[in-house]
Amino acid sequence: MTLRSLHAVMLLWAVCPGAQGQCEKPSETNKLNLSITYELPTFTADFPIQNMVTLDGIIYVGAVNRIYALAPNLTKLSEYHTGPLLANETCGQKSTGSGSVGSRVDNHNIALVVENIYDKGLYSCGSADNGVCRRHVLDEDESPKTVDEEVYCFANKGRYGRSQPSDSDVVVSPSGSQVLNVESNVITFFVGNSEIPGMGNILDSAPRPHTISLRKMKTSQNGFTFFSDRSYMDLIPPLRGNYYLRYVHAFHSGPFTYFLTVQQVSKDSQTYHTRIVRMCSSDLMIRRYVEMPLECISTDKRRRRSTDDVKVFNILQAANVAKVTDVELQKQLKVDEDDDVLFAAFAQGKPNSPEPTANSAVCVMSMKQINYLFKRYMQRCDTVDPYHFTGSDKKSCYNVVRAFKLLLCPTLHL
Ligand SMILES: *[C@@H]1O[C@H](CO)[C@@H](O)[C@H](O)[C@H]1NC(C)=O
Ligand SMILES: *[C@@H]1O[C@H](CO)[C@@H](O)[C@H](O)[C@H]1NC(C)=O
Ligand SMILES: *[C@@H]1O[C@H](CO)[C@@H](O)[C@H](O)[C@H]1NC(C)=O
């Protein structure tokens, strides 16, 4: 099978200056009256902002060393200090034995997730907490709470003080993580942890988070637990520290949960590309897992025949899933107003590097089309073999036996 046949090629929607030509003027006339000075609300954080989520109109901002809660008009309602911390602390608690004096480290916000099932809650996971998250209770029946009022270290209390946090409580990695919660009867947390050579605590005795995993909050609400020992996969040992795998975005659409990654094309290759990973949101172990490369390509229509005019944007920078209201775009994508559409910003990578150049493009593709391609590749047993994960060796056609089940992923009862 050739790699070429595996690519889901996205329709190029707009190529911005730097790539080729100019963006076209928006078709609708601009509704802003430029002779009026608009007073827009602003908020300036004391530290770089890294994540943002909203719940009931409140905006929660994860920054270096701080969590902020903002009103819809961006007035600061409360703030919580997550750092700087001494190295080797877990939620500000030193592990015993290490009477460690040392320099303080900044706590970068790796993940910020809201939850609405048990109580209203916010999870903030930092780079300096040994992978453990903190849970901010925001509301218990009566009055809304500030973000610093009731904060727990989300790890089995008996353990984190005395020794390392348990495997299932180690959620995020300093190399970067994508955390997504899916709420049905239980809240399932899907987590993808980036593996960046030369980064992370390879020499540390600190526990390493699993590369891709799903877990639930314990009913005792003091930590996470895995559904089974098949609820996670790791990069195979020879690749750890030698293989670039970055989780860029996570989202759900229909009955599926998706991750978007940038990674090496193969373990022996120094070229990089983008992949889309799909799992069933209702699975409690990693069972119906499939991945497929995703490419954003532009062709110059005037000189279509010349291959020189085909530009491949291989490195995903950011993505979002949304509905499309623009009728023209609906027509082009063959979608209805209720269909999910993936908007993805790509860059051309530097040669043999995951680093982006200034050439970038935004591609759009309907999730319907992406799922159709998954189906086609699975039927042809043409999906990418996830050889890079534990448990997948020698299964050259990892998904085919499950292919038909995969298509019948049950819908979630939300
Ligand atoms: C824009 O605002 C100016 C100043 O308020 C006003 O005189 C003008 O009529 C406005 N133009 C439009 C198109 O609304
Ligand atoms: C912004 O919203 C908050 C809370 O709703 C309110 O207390 C404050 O007065 C508002 N500030 C401005 C400038 O409108
Ligand atoms: C962190 O703690 C571990 C285990 O307690 C210890 O082996 C290691 O030396 C400590 N590292 C630092 C920088 O204090």
PDB file of C-alpha atoms and ligand atoms in Angstrom, residues 71-75 77, ligand 2:
ATOM      1  CA  ALA A  71     -17.107  37.748  33.978  1.00  0.00           C
ATOM      2  CA  PRO A  72     -18.582  37.947  30.461  1.00  0.00           C
ATOM      3  CA  ASN A  73     -17.417  41.585  30.355  1.00  0.00           C
ATOM      4  CA  LEU A  74     -13.889  40.291  31.172  1.00  0.00           C
ATOM      5  CA  THR A  75     -13.809  41.762  34.676  1.00  0.00           C
ATOM      6  CA  LEU A  77     -13.860  37.739  39.448  1.00  0.00           C
TER       7      LEU A  77
HETATM    8  C1  LIG B   2     -18.820  43.438  34.701  1.00  0.00           C
HETATM    9  O1  LIG B   2     -19.583  42.372  35.234  1.00  0.00           O
HETATM   10  C2  LIG B   2     -19.496  42.244  36.641  1.00  0.00           C
HETATM   11  C3  LIG B   2     -20.217  40.984  37.048  1.00  0.00           C
HETATM   12  O2  LIG B   2     -21.313  40.711  36.252  1.00  0.00           O
HETATM   13  C4  LIG B   2     -20.082  43.507  37.299  1.00  0.00           C
HETATM   14  O3  LIG B   2     -19.997  43.415  38.706  1.00  0.00           O
HETATM   15  C5  LIG B   2     -19.272  44.719  36.829  1.00  0.00           C
HETATM   16  O4  LIG B   2     -19.872  45.907  37.315  1.00  0.00           O
HETATM   17  C6  LIG B   2     -19.234  44.769  35.297  1.00  0.00           C
HETATM   18  N1  LIG B   2     -18.273  45.817  34.921  1.00  0.00           N
HETATM   19  C7  LIG B   2     -18.489  46.678  33.938  1.00  0.00           C
HETATM   20  C8  LIG B   2     -17.405  47.650  33.686  1.00  0.00           C
HETATM   21  O5  LIG B   2     -19.517  46.651  33.268  1.00  0.00           O
END
